[in-house]
mmCIF file of C-alpha atoms in Angstrom:
data_model
loop_
_atom_site.group_PDB
_atom_site.id
_atom_site.type_symbol
_atom_site.label_atom_id
_atom_site.label_comp_id
_atom_site.label_asym_id
_atom_site.label_seq_id
_atom_site.Cartn_x
_atom_site.Cartn_y
_atom_site.Cartn_z
ATOM 1 C CA MET A 1 0.000 0.000 0.000
ATOM 2 C CA PRO A 2 2.712 2.562 0.827
ATOM 3 C CA ALA A 3 4.442 1.644 -2.421
ATOM 4 C CA MET A 4 1.227 2.261 -4.302
ATOM 5 C CA ALA A 5 0.781 5.665 -2.586
ATOM 6 C CA ARG A 6 4.329 6.679 -3.503
ATOM 7 C CA GLY A 7 3.663 5.669 -7.101
ATOM 8 C CA VAL A 8 0.524 7.777 -7.234
ATOM 9 C CA SER A 9 2.374 10.774 -5.749
ATOM 10 C CA LEU A 10 5.198 10.498 -8.267
ATOM 11 C CA PHE A 11 2.654 10.230 -11.062
ATOM 12 C CA LEU A 12 0.889 13.402 -9.914
ATOM 13 C CA VAL A 13 4.146 15.355 -9.620
ATOM 14 C CA ALA A 14 5.270 14.211 -13.050
ATOM 15 C CA SER A 15 1.911 15.188 -14.496
ATOM 16 C CA LEU A 16 2.130 18.672 -12.994
ATOM 17 C CA VAL A 17 5.677 19.183 -14.265
ATOM 18 C CA LEU A 18 4.689 18.002 -17.723
ATOM 19 C CA MET A 19 1.657 20.296 -17.689
ATOM 20 C CA GLY A 20 3.833 23.232 -16.714
ATOM 21 C CA LEU A 21 6.255 22.539 -19.531
ATOM 22 C CA LEU A 22 3.448 22.251 -22.054
ATOM 23 C CA THR A 23 1.698 25.443 -20.916
ATOM 24 C CA GLY A 24 4.902 27.473 -20.665
ATOM 25 C CA CYS A 25 4.631 28.085 -16.895
ATOM 26 C CA ARG A 26 7.826 28.343 -14.944
ATOM 27 C CA PHE A 27 8.024 26.989 -11.409
ATOM 28 C CA ASP A 28 10.601 29.179 -9.738
ATOM 29 C CA PHE A 29 11.718 27.844 -6.409
ATOM 30 C CA GLU A 30 14.505 30.463 -6.100
ATOM 31 C CA THR A 31 14.718 32.674 -3.050
ATOM 32 C CA ARG A 32 15.230 36.423 -3.174
ATOM 33 C CA GLU A 33 18.874 37.476 -2.809
ATOM 34 C CA ALA A 34 19.688 39.095 0.522
ATOM 35 C CA TRP A 35 21.384 42.109 -1.086
ATOM 36 C CA ARG A 36 18.087 43.333 -2.519
ATOM 37 C CA ALA A 37 16.440 43.987 0.852
ATOM 38 C CA GLN A 38 19.725 45.451 2.149
ATOM 39 C CA ALA A 39 19.902 47.859 -0.798
ATOM 40 C CA GLU A 40 16.339 48.986 -0.156
ATOM 41 C CA GLU A 41 16.949 49.606 3.548
ATOM 42 C CA GLN A 42 20.189 51.473 2.898
ATOM 43 C CA CYS A 43 18.476 53.684 0.329
ATOM 44 C CA LEU A 44 15.703 54.544 2.774
ATOM 45 C CA ALA A 45 18.218 55.254 5.555
ATOM 46 C CA GLU A 46 20.036 57.680 3.226
ATOM 47 C CA LYS A 47 16.680 59.309 2.395
ATOM 48 C CA GLY A 48 17.096 58.405 -1.257
ATOM 49 C CA VAL A 49 13.306 58.468 -1.467
ATOM 50 C CA VAL A 50 11.005 60.419 0.828
ATOM 51 C CA ALA A 51 7.335 59.548 1.037
ATOM 52 C CA SER A 52 5.118 62.202 -0.528
ATOM 53 C CA ALA A 53 2.045 62.594 -2.686
ATOM 54 C CA PHE A 54 4.229 61.578 -5.639
ATOM 55 C CA MET A 55 5.956 58.670 -3.862
ATOM 56 C CA GLU A 56 3.367 56.547 -2.106
ATOM 57 C CA PRO A 57 4.831 53.850 0.198
ATOM 58 C CA LEU A 58 3.173 50.435 -0.023
ATOM 59 C CA SER A 59 3.228 47.228 1.976
ATOM 60 C CA ALA A 60 5.764 44.538 1.104
ATOM 61 C CA LEU A 61 5.135 42.703 -2.161
ATOM 62 C CA ASN A 62 5.626 38.951 -2.290
ATOM 63 C CA GLY A 63 4.823 37.443 -5.645
ATOM 64 C CA SER A 64 5.276 33.906 -6.867
ATOM 65 C CA GLY A 65 8.741 32.499 -6.336
ATOM 66 C CA SER A 66 11.208 35.229 -5.438
ATOM 67 C CA CYS A 67 9.236 38.105 -6.998
ATOM 68 C CA GLY A 68 8.568 41.173 -4.894
ATOM 69 C CA MET A 69 10.276 43.772 -2.701
ATOM 70 C CA GLU A 70 10.256 44.724 0.939
ATOM 71 C CA HIS A 71 9.642 48.491 0.644
ATOM 72 C CA PRO A 72 7.852 49.252 -2.622
ATOM 73 C CA PHE A 73 6.638 52.686 -3.704
ATOM 74 C CA GLN A 74 3.803 53.594 -6.029
ATOM 75 C CA VAL A 75 5.464 56.248 -8.185
ATOM 76 C CA HIS A 76 3.258 59.002 -9.587
ATOM 77 C CA ALA A 77 6.006 61.441 -10.560
ATOM 78 C CA PHE A 78 9.769 61.931 -10.335
ATOM 79 C CA ALA A 79 11.801 65.072 -9.648
ATOM 80 C CA GLU A 80 9.577 66.193 -6.766
ATOM 81 C CA GLY A 81 6.487 65.991 -8.915
ATOM 82 C CA ASN A 82 7.893 67.819 -11.958
ATOM 83 C CA VAL A 83 8.159 64.756 -14.232
ATOM 84 C CA VAL A 84 5.002 62.643 -14.295
ATOM 85 C CA LEU A 85 5.255 58.876 -14.754
ATOM 86 C CA GLU A 86 2.553 57.575 -17.083
ATOM 87 C CA PRO A 87 1.061 55.261 -16.011
ATOM 88 C CA THR A 88 2.021 55.051 -12.366
ATOM 89 C CA GLY A 89 4.285 52.149 -11.458
ATOM 90 C CA LYS A 90 5.665 50.198 -8.501
ATOM 91 C CA LEU A 91 9.426 50.535 -7.992
ATOM 92 C CA SER A 92 12.022 50.017 -5.268
ATOM 93 C CA CYS A 93 13.933 52.807 -3.559
ATOM 94 C CA PRO A 94 17.334 52.290 -5.310
ATOM 95 C CA VAL A 95 15.991 52.529 -8.864
ATOM 96 C CA ILE A 96 13.803 55.519 -7.943
ATOM 97 C CA ARG A 97 16.829 57.397 -6.602
ATOM 98 C CA GLU A 98 18.929 56.688 -9.711
ATOM 99 C CA THR A 99 16.067 57.658 -12.011
ATOM 100 C CA ASP A 100 15.809 61.002 -10.213
ATOM 101 C CA ARG A 101 19.549 61.497 -10.806
ATOM 102 C CA TRP A 102 19.140 60.466 -14.429
ATOM 103 C CA ILE A 103 16.460 63.113 -14.896
ATOM 104 C CA ALA A 104 18.380 65.892 -13.144
ATOM 105 C CA GLU A 105 21.872 65.218 -14.522
ATOM 106 C CA VAL A 106 21.154 63.824 -17.993
ATOM 107 C CA ILE A 107 17.581 64.038 -19.265
ATOM 108 C CA GLN A 108 16.804 67.672 -18.473
ATOM 109 C CA PRO A 109 20.164 69.054 -19.716
ATOM 110 C CA ALA A 110 19.727 67.046 -22.926
ATOM 111 C CA ALA A 111 16.160 68.304 -23.283
ATOM 112 C CA MET A 112 17.223 71.941 -22.959
ATOM 113 C CA ALA A 113 20.151 71.494 -25.358
ATOM 114 C CA TRP A 114 18.232 69.695 -28.094
ATOM 115 C CA MET A 115 14.592 70.651 -27.612
ATOM 116 C CA GLY A 116 14.819 74.010 -25.871
ATOM 117 C CA GLN A 117 12.411 72.982 -23.106
ATOM 118 C CA PRO A 118 12.282 70.559 -20.175
ATOM 119 C CA VAL A 119 10.733 67.117 -19.970
ATOM 120 C CA THR A 120 7.466 67.075 -18.028
ATOM 121 C CA ALA A 121 6.456 63.401 -18.304
ATOM 122 C CA MET A 122 7.801 59.942 -19.154
ATOM 123 C CA ARG A 123 5.743 57.046 -20.448
ATOM 124 C CA HIS A 124 6.964 53.675 -19.210
ATOM 125 C CA MET A 125 6.295 50.269 -20.710
ATOM 126 C CA SER A 126 7.153 48.196 -17.642
ATOM 127 C CA ALA A 127 7.969 48.780 -13.973
ATOM 128 C CA TYR A 128 7.375 46.002 -11.413
ATOM 129 C CA SER A 129 6.345 42.798 -13.192
ATOM 130 C CA CYS A 130 6.828 39.241 -11.937
ATOM 131 C CA ARG A 131 8.161 37.587 -15.102
ATOM 132 C CA GLY A 132 11.223 36.230 -16.813
ATOM 133 C CA MET A 133 13.612 38.256 -18.946
ATOM 134 C CA ASN A 134 12.089 39.615 -22.154
ATOM 135 C CA GLY A 135 8.738 38.183 -21.058
ATOM 136 C CA ASP A 136 9.924 34.588 -21.439
ATOM 137 C CA PRO A 137 8.531 32.449 -18.567
ATOM 138 C CA ASN A 138 11.362 29.933 -19.006
ATOM 139 C CA ALA A 139 14.115 32.555 -18.977
ATOM 140 C CA LYS A 140 16.026 33.836 -15.986
ATOM 141 C CA ILE A 141 13.918 36.016 -13.745
ATOM 142 C CA SER A 142 13.917 39.678 -14.774
ATOM 143 C CA GLU A 143 14.956 42.664 -12.659
ATOM 144 C CA HIS A 144 11.427 43.914 -13.230
ATOM 145 C CA ALA A 145 10.298 41.124 -10.883
ATOM 146 C CA PHE A 146 12.007 43.010 -8.022
ATOM 147 C CA GLY A 147 10.950 46.546 -8.964
ATOM 148 C CA ASN A 148 14.598 47.147 -9.824
ATOM 149 C CA ALA A 149 14.122 48.050 -13.513
ATOM 150 C CA LEU A 150 12.244 50.553 -15.637
ATOM 151 C CA ASP A 151 11.436 50.655 -19.376
ATOM 152 C CA ILE A 152 10.938 54.161 -20.827
ATOM 153 C CA GLY A 153 9.169 54.387 -24.174
ATOM 154 C CA ALA A 154 8.508 58.122 -24.617
ATOM 155 C CA PHE A 155 9.212 61.599 -23.235
ATOM 156 C CA ARG A 156 6.818 64.537 -23.157
ATOM 157 C CA PHE A 157 8.080 68.116 -23.260
ATOM 158 C CA ALA A 158 6.707 71.346 -21.866
ATOM 159 C CA ASP A 159 4.914 72.241 -25.105
ATOM 160 C CA GLY A 160 3.045 68.910 -25.044
ATOM 161 C CA ARG A 161 5.110 67.241 -27.754
ATOM 162 C CA TRP A 162 5.925 63.550 -27.295
ATOM 163 C CA VAL A 163 9.195 62.009 -28.526
ATOM 164 C CA THR A 164 8.989 58.222 -28.665
ATOM 165 C CA VAL A 165 12.033 55.975 -28.560
ATOM 166 C CA LYS A 166 10.664 53.934 -31.441
ATOM 167 C CA ASP A 167 10.284 56.859 -33.864
ATOM 168 C CA GLY A 168 12.873 59.271 -32.517
ATOM 169 C CA TRP A 169 15.875 56.916 -32.301
ATOM 170 C CA ARG A 170 16.456 57.324 -36.035
ATOM 171 C CA GLY A 171 14.150 60.292 -36.477
ATOM 172 C CA PRO A 172 14.710 64.053 -36.708
ATOM 173 C CA ALA A 173 18.044 65.455 -35.561
ATOM 174 C CA ASP A 174 16.662 67.045 -32.396
ATOM 175 C CA ALA A 175 14.820 63.918 -31.214
ATOM 176 C CA ARG A 176 17.696 61.609 -32.160
ATOM 177 C CA GLY A 177 20.296 63.814 -30.495
ATOM 178 C CA PHE A 178 18.208 63.973 -27.330
ATOM 179 C CA LEU A 179 17.644 60.194 -27.106
ATOM 180 C CA LEU A 180 21.273 59.278 -27.804
ATOM 181 C CA GLN A 181 22.438 61.647 -25.077
ATOM 182 C CA VAL A 182 19.836 60.229 -22.675
ATOM 183 C CA GLN A 183 21.049 56.676 -23.334
ATOM 184 C CA ALA A 184 24.728 57.614 -23.004
ATOM 185 C CA GLY A 185 24.097 59.308 -19.661
ATOM 186 C CA ALA A 186 22.084 56.348 -18.382
ATOM 187 C CA CYS A 187 25.108 54.081 -18.869
ATOM 188 C CA GLU A 188 26.955 56.138 -16.232
ATOM 189 C CA LEU A 189 24.259 55.591 -13.594
ATOM 190 C CA PHE A 190 22.735 52.135 -14.120
ATOM 191 C CA THR A 191 24.393 48.720 -14.353
ATOM 192 C CA THR A 192 22.241 47.663 -17.325
ATOM 193 C CA VAL A 193 21.088 49.866 -20.214
ATOM 194 C CA LEU A 194 19.484 48.333 -23.302
ATOM 195 C CA ALA A 195 18.245 50.581 -26.124
ATOM 196 C CA PRO A 196 17.190 50.116 -29.775
ATOM 197 C CA GLY A 197 19.903 48.149 -31.539
ATOM 198 C CA SER A 198 20.798 46.018 -28.511
ATOM 199 C CA ASN A 199 18.410 43.173 -29.416
ATOM 200 C CA MET A 200 15.036 42.542 -30.979
ATOM 201 C CA PHE A 201 13.171 43.076 -27.701
ATOM 202 C CA HIS A 202 14.262 46.684 -27.092
ATOM 203 C CA TYR A 203 13.426 48.353 -30.406
ATOM 204 C CA ASP A 204 10.902 50.752 -28.838
ATOM 205 C CA HIS A 205 12.191 51.584 -25.341
ATOM 206 C CA ILE A 206 15.226 52.160 -23.139
ATOM 207 C CA HIS A 207 15.618 49.574 -20.369
ATOM 208 C CA VAL A 208 17.540 50.560 -17.222
ATOM 209 C CA ASP A 209 18.156 48.486 -14.072
ATOM 210 C CA LEU A 210 20.535 48.060 -11.113
ATOM 211 C CA MET A 211 21.272 44.355 -11.392
ATOM 212 C CA ARG A 212 24.322 43.166 -9.414
ATOM 213 C CA ARG A 213 26.570 40.670 -11.187
ATOM 214 C CA THR A 214 29.274 38.570 -9.556
ATOM 215 C CA SER A 215 31.716 39.818 -12.190
ATOM 216 C CA GLY A 216 30.884 43.410 -11.297
ATOM 217 C CA ARG A 217 30.587 44.424 -14.948
ATOM 218 C CA ALA A 218 27.919 46.658 -16.432
ATOM 219 C CA ILE A 219 26.093 46.253 -19.728
ATOM 220 C CA CYS A 220 25.428 49.201 -22.046
ATOM 221 C CA LYS A 221 24.072 48.326 -25.487
ATOM 222 C CA PRO A 222 24.384 49.571 -28.116
ATOM 223 C CA ALA A 223 27.665 51.375 -27.527
ATOM 224 C CA PRO A 224 26.857 55.022 -26.748
ATOM 225 C CA ARG A 225 27.435 57.358 -29.686
ATOM 226 C CA PRO A 226 25.914 60.691 -28.669
ATOM 227 C CA LEU A 227 25.750 63.379 -31.328
ATOM 228 C CA PRO A 228 27.659 66.641 -30.800
ATOM 229 C CA ALA A 229 25.420 69.118 -29.057
ATOM 230 C CA PRO A 230 24.089 72.054 -31.101
ATOM 231 C CA LEU A 231 26.460 75.040 -31.257
ATOM 232 C CA VAL A 232 23.632 77.273 -30.110
ATOM 233 C CA ALA A 233 21.283 75.649 -27.635
ATOM 234 C CA VAL A 234 17.685 75.682 -28.736
ATOM 235 C CA LYS A 235 15.740 78.074 -26.586
ATOM 236 C CA ALA A 236 12.037 77.796 -25.955
ATOM 237 C CA PRO A 237 10.027 81.014 -26.208
ATOM 238 C CA GLU A 238 9.880 82.760 -22.859
ATOM 239 C CA PRO A 239 6.457 83.593 -21.462
ATOM 240 C CA ALA A 240 5.457 87.219 -21.580
ATOM 241 C CA GLN A 241 6.569 89.048 -18.454
ATOM 242 C CA SER A 242 3.731 90.345 -16.358
ATOM 243 C CA TYR A 243 4.116 93.467 -14.274
ATOM 244 C CA PRO A 244 2.239 94.089 -11.022
ATOM 245 C CA PRO A 245 -0.366 96.824 -11.221
ATOM 246 C CA VAL A 246 0.835 100.236 -10.088
ATOM 247 C CA ALA A 247 -0.747 101.254 -6.798
ATOM 248 C CA TYR A 248 -1.701 104.916 -6.682
ATOM 249 C CA PRO A 249 -2.427 106.666 -3.341
ATOM 250 C CA PRO A 250 -6.126 107.208 -2.643
ATOM 251 C CA PRO A 251 -7.477 110.665 -3.461
ATOM 252 C CA GLU A 252 -7.234 113.127 -0.607
ATOM 253 C CA PRO A 253 -10.565 114.397 0.772
ATOM 254 C CA ALA A 254 -11.350 117.948 -0.213
ATOM 255 C CA SER A 255 -11.674 118.932 3.457
ATOM 256 C CA LEU A 256 -8.006 118.025 4.098
ATOM 257 C CA ARG A 257 -6.534 119.783 1.100
ATOM 258 C CA PRO A 258 -4.589 123.011 1.771
ATOM 259 C CA PRO A 259 -6.453 126.169 0.754
ATOM 260 C CA SER A 260 -5.578 127.201 -2.766
ATOM 261 C CA ALA A 261 -4.571 130.699 -3.788
ATOM 262 C CA PRO A 262 -7.460 133.109 -4.429
ATOM 263 C CA THR A 263 -8.563 133.168 -7.995
ATOM 264 C CA ALA A 264 -7.517 136.312 -9.851
ATOM 265 C CA PRO A 265 -10.476 138.454 -11.009
ATOM 266 C CA TYR A 266 -11.377 138.337 -14.673
ATOM 267 C CA PRO A 267 -10.184 141.371 -16.652
ATOM 268 C CA ALA A 268 -12.768 144.004 -17.438
ATOM 269 C CA ALA A 269 -14.460 143.760 -20.799
ATOM 270 C CA PRO A 270 -13.029 146.193 -23.372
ATOM 271 C CA VAL A 271 -15.177 149.184 -24.261
ATOM 272 C CA ALA A 272 -16.647 148.762 -27.701
ATOM 273 C CA ALA A 273 -15.875 151.493 -30.204
ATOM 274 C CA PRO A 274 -18.826 153.395 -31.619
ATOM 275 C CA GLU A 275 -20.247 151.698 -34.663
ATOM 276 C CA VAL A 276 -20.018 153.338 -38.021
ATOM 277 C CA ALA A 277 -22.929 153.019 -40.331
ATOM 278 C CA ARG A 278 -22.310 150.348 -42.896
ATOM 279 C CA GLN A 279 -22.262 151.318 -46.536
ATOM 280 C CA PRO A 280 -24.192 149.163 -48.965
ATOM 281 C CA ALA A 281 -22.033 146.892 -51.057
ATOM 282 C CA PRO A 282 -21.598 147.863 -54.701
ATOM 283 C CA ASP A 283 -23.472 145.922 -57.309
ATOM 284 C CA PRO A 284 -21.549 142.954 -58.700
ATOM 285 C CA VAL A 285 -19.871 143.396 -62.033
ATOM 286 C CA PRO A 286 -21.238 141.054 -64.679
ATOM 287 C CA PRO A 287 -18.673 138.437 -65.757
ATOM 288 C CA GLY A 288 -19.086 139.390 -69.369
ATOM 289 C CA ALA A 289 -17.974 142.931 -68.682
ATOM 290 C CA LEU A 290 -14.518 141.789 -67.560
ATOM 291 C CA TYR A 291 -13.745 138.719 -69.634
ATOM 292 C CA GLY A 292 -16.197 138.880 -72.467
ATOM 293 C CA ALA A 293 -18.768 136.318 -73.379
ATOM 294 C CA PRO A 294 -17.604 132.699 -72.987
ATOM 295 C CA ALA A 295 -17.097 130.630 -76.104
ATOM 296 C CA ARG A 296 -19.889 128.367 -77.176
ATOM 297 C CA THR A 297 -18.989 124.652 -76.820
ATOM 298 C CA GLY A 298 -22.101 123.041 -78.088
ATOM 299 C CA ARG A 299 -22.726 121.481 -74.659
ATOM 300 C CA ASP A 300 -25.131 124.197 -73.459
ATOM 301 C CA VAL A 301 -28.471 122.815 -72.435
ATOM 302 C CA PRO A 302 -31.402 125.038 -73.359
ATOM 303 C CA ALA A 303 -33.628 126.214 -70.555
ATOM 304 C CA ARG A 304 -36.696 124.157 -69.939
ATOM 305 C CA GLY A 305 -39.731 126.440 -70.220
ATOM 306 C CA PRO A 306 -39.955 130.153 -69.704
ATOM 307 C CA VAL A 307 -37.858 131.697 -67.000
ATOM 308 C CA PRO A 308 -39.217 134.552 -64.916
ATOM 309 C CA PRO A 309 -37.221 137.720 -65.475
ATOM 310 C CA GLY A 310 -36.486 138.107 -61.782
ATOM 311 C CA ASN A 311 -34.614 134.767 -61.683
ATOM 312 C CA LEU A 312 -32.156 135.510 -64.450
ATOM 313 C CA PRO A 313 -28.613 135.849 -63.093
ATOM 314 C CA PRO A 314 -26.568 138.876 -64.078
ATOM 315 C CA GLY A 315 -24.459 138.245 -67.127
ATOM 316 C CA ASN A 316 -24.137 135.026 -69.053
ATOM 317 C CA LEU A 317 -24.214 131.585 -67.346
ATOM 318 C CA PRO A 318 -21.204 129.241 -67.405
ATOM 319 C CA PRO A 319 -21.334 126.575 -70.087
ATOM 320 C CA GLY A 320 -23.782 123.823 -69.341
ATOM 321 C CA TRP A 321 -25.661 125.580 -66.547
ATOM 322 C CA ILE A 322 -29.434 125.097 -66.502
ATOM 323 C CA VAL A 323 -32.025 127.678 -65.544
ATOM 324 C CA GLY A 324 -35.416 126.447 -64.442
ATOM 325 C CA PRO A 325 -38.195 127.067 -61.959
ATOM 326 C CA GLU A 326 -36.013 125.784 -59.119
ATOM 327 C CA GLY A 327 -33.251 128.226 -59.996
ATOM 328 C CA GLN A 328 -29.957 127.906 -61.736
ATOM 329 C CA ARG A 329 -27.956 124.691 -61.378
ATOM 330 C CA PRO A 330 -24.943 123.111 -63.075
ATOM 331 C CA PRO A 331 -25.285 120.124 -65.364
ATOM 332 C CA PRO A 332 -25.545 116.678 -63.638
ATOM 333 C CA MET A 333 -22.179 114.969 -63.144
ATOM 334 C CA SER A 334 -21.684 111.209 -63.035
ATOM 335 C CA TYR A 335 -18.692 109.133 -61.879
ATOM 336 C CA ALA A 336 -19.532 106.272 -64.209
ATOM 337 C CA PRO A 337 -16.659 105.223 -66.508
ATOM 338 C CA GLY A 338 -16.953 106.269 -70.105
ATOM 339 C CA ASP A 339 -16.013 103.626 -72.617
ATOM 340 C CA HIS A 340 -14.662 101.116 -70.097
ATOM 341 C CA GLY A 341 -16.618 97.960 -69.410
ATOM 342 C CA PRO A 342 -16.901 95.786 -66.256
ATOM 343 C CA ALA A 343 -13.848 93.750 -67.240
ATOM 344 C CA THR A 344 -11.712 96.904 -67.126
ATOM 345 C CA THR A 345 -13.145 98.584 -64.050
ATOM 346 C CA GLY A 346 -13.947 95.481 -62.018
ATOM 347 C CA SER A 347 -17.466 96.771 -61.500
ATOM 348 C CA VAL A 348 -20.701 94.858 -61.436
ATOM 349 C CA THR A 349 -22.782 94.860 -64.632
ATOM 350 C CA GLY A 350 -25.802 97.130 -64.357
ATOM 351 C CA ARG A 351 -24.459 99.008 -61.344
ATOM 352 C CA LYS A 352 -26.039 102.433 -60.655
ATOM 353 C CA TYR A 353 -23.299 104.951 -60.129
ATOM 354 C CA TYR A 354 -23.662 107.702 -57.626
ATOM 355 C CA THR A 355 -24.246 111.320 -58.853
ATOM 356 C CA ALA A 356 -22.689 113.895 -56.555
ATOM 357 C CA PRO A 357 -25.003 116.768 -55.550
ATOM 358 C CA VAL A 358 -23.739 120.286 -56.164
ATOM 359 C CA PRO A 359 -24.743 123.215 -53.892
ATOM 360 C CA GLN A 360 -27.387 125.413 -55.520
ATOM 361 C CA ALA A 361 -27.251 129.186 -55.670
ATOM 362 C CA SER A 362 -30.033 131.032 -53.874
ATOM 363 C CA THR A 363 -32.638 132.653 -56.116
ATOM 364 C CA MET A 364 -33.841 135.061 -53.417
ATOM 365 C CA PRO A 365 -32.269 138.530 -53.267
ATOM 366 C CA LEU A 366 -30.344 139.316 -50.093
ATOM 367 C CA PRO A 367 -31.891 141.952 -47.760
ATOM 368 C CA LYS A 368 -30.321 145.348 -47.405
ATOM 369 C CA ALA A 369 -28.121 145.874 -44.353
ATOM 370 C CA LYS A 370 -29.473 148.220 -41.697
ATOM 371 C CA PRO A 371 -27.188 150.506 -39.707
ATOM 372 C CA GLY A 372 -26.659 149.375 -36.110
ATOM 373 C CA GLU A 373 -27.685 145.744 -36.723
ATOM 374 C CA ASP A 374 -25.371 142.749 -36.884
#
């Protein structure tokens, strides 16, 4: 009977192992290295990360196998809230501290040099994730499983523009120069940096982690080849300077004002000289008496109907003037073009042009002036 029980147990274990191999599941019976918890505690003791609204401390994470961390943080933003992490992610204290350094010492200087404005957000593709390397369940466990790695896929700048690693790595000069400088600077802070060109799995993001190797070596792929910085740093337009409103003292009440000087009296009105009786104006000289009769042009318009003798003007009328019951008036004038059509003048066909009115002379005789009246 015991032999039969042992046979059944071995059969069940073999079945489970075979099922795991067929389904791709990885049974990881490894234990978490001691140095990971020590690194977290040392980082906290050195105040590498301080709890805030942007760094939310969480309870210890213990995933399957050795996944997890003792002092995780839910990260909402780096650089004291100035660089948002989209979406939020769980990370350990050591990688948070180095990412803050990366932003301050590398990313922001590169952003100002190449883009003329700072980075305000980073979009990550993976933070804490209990999995094998490159997402392979049968591979060695990833640093992401300990919250000790971060994959950055894009950067947002102050003007709202996004530069993605996938499109910008071989894209425009400003985006490419920025990303190459960001990757080169990361290799000085992290023990592993993998960017586009390192392998087929990192074509669209920059992977950084703080993995400890027994050999002590670091991995930085591809080899950093930052472009020379622009001779003149790109400068973002500065916001318009606002000035505080000028504060004027309140008006002083009239009762507190010092008495003003007495107003000088107005000068006396001048005495008007005695008026002299006005002489009547001489009769006007007819135009024909000075210059002779004007030449006939053939444009004179004959008067319409009989004209009362009292309405006839002295002398001859100018050419074209009309005399009628309403008095004398010049000929009508029009501003319409002569022989030019709509194609020449740009006018609308059938347009009625405006005729300017001309002031009319009065037909009533002026009254005689009376002495002593204005």
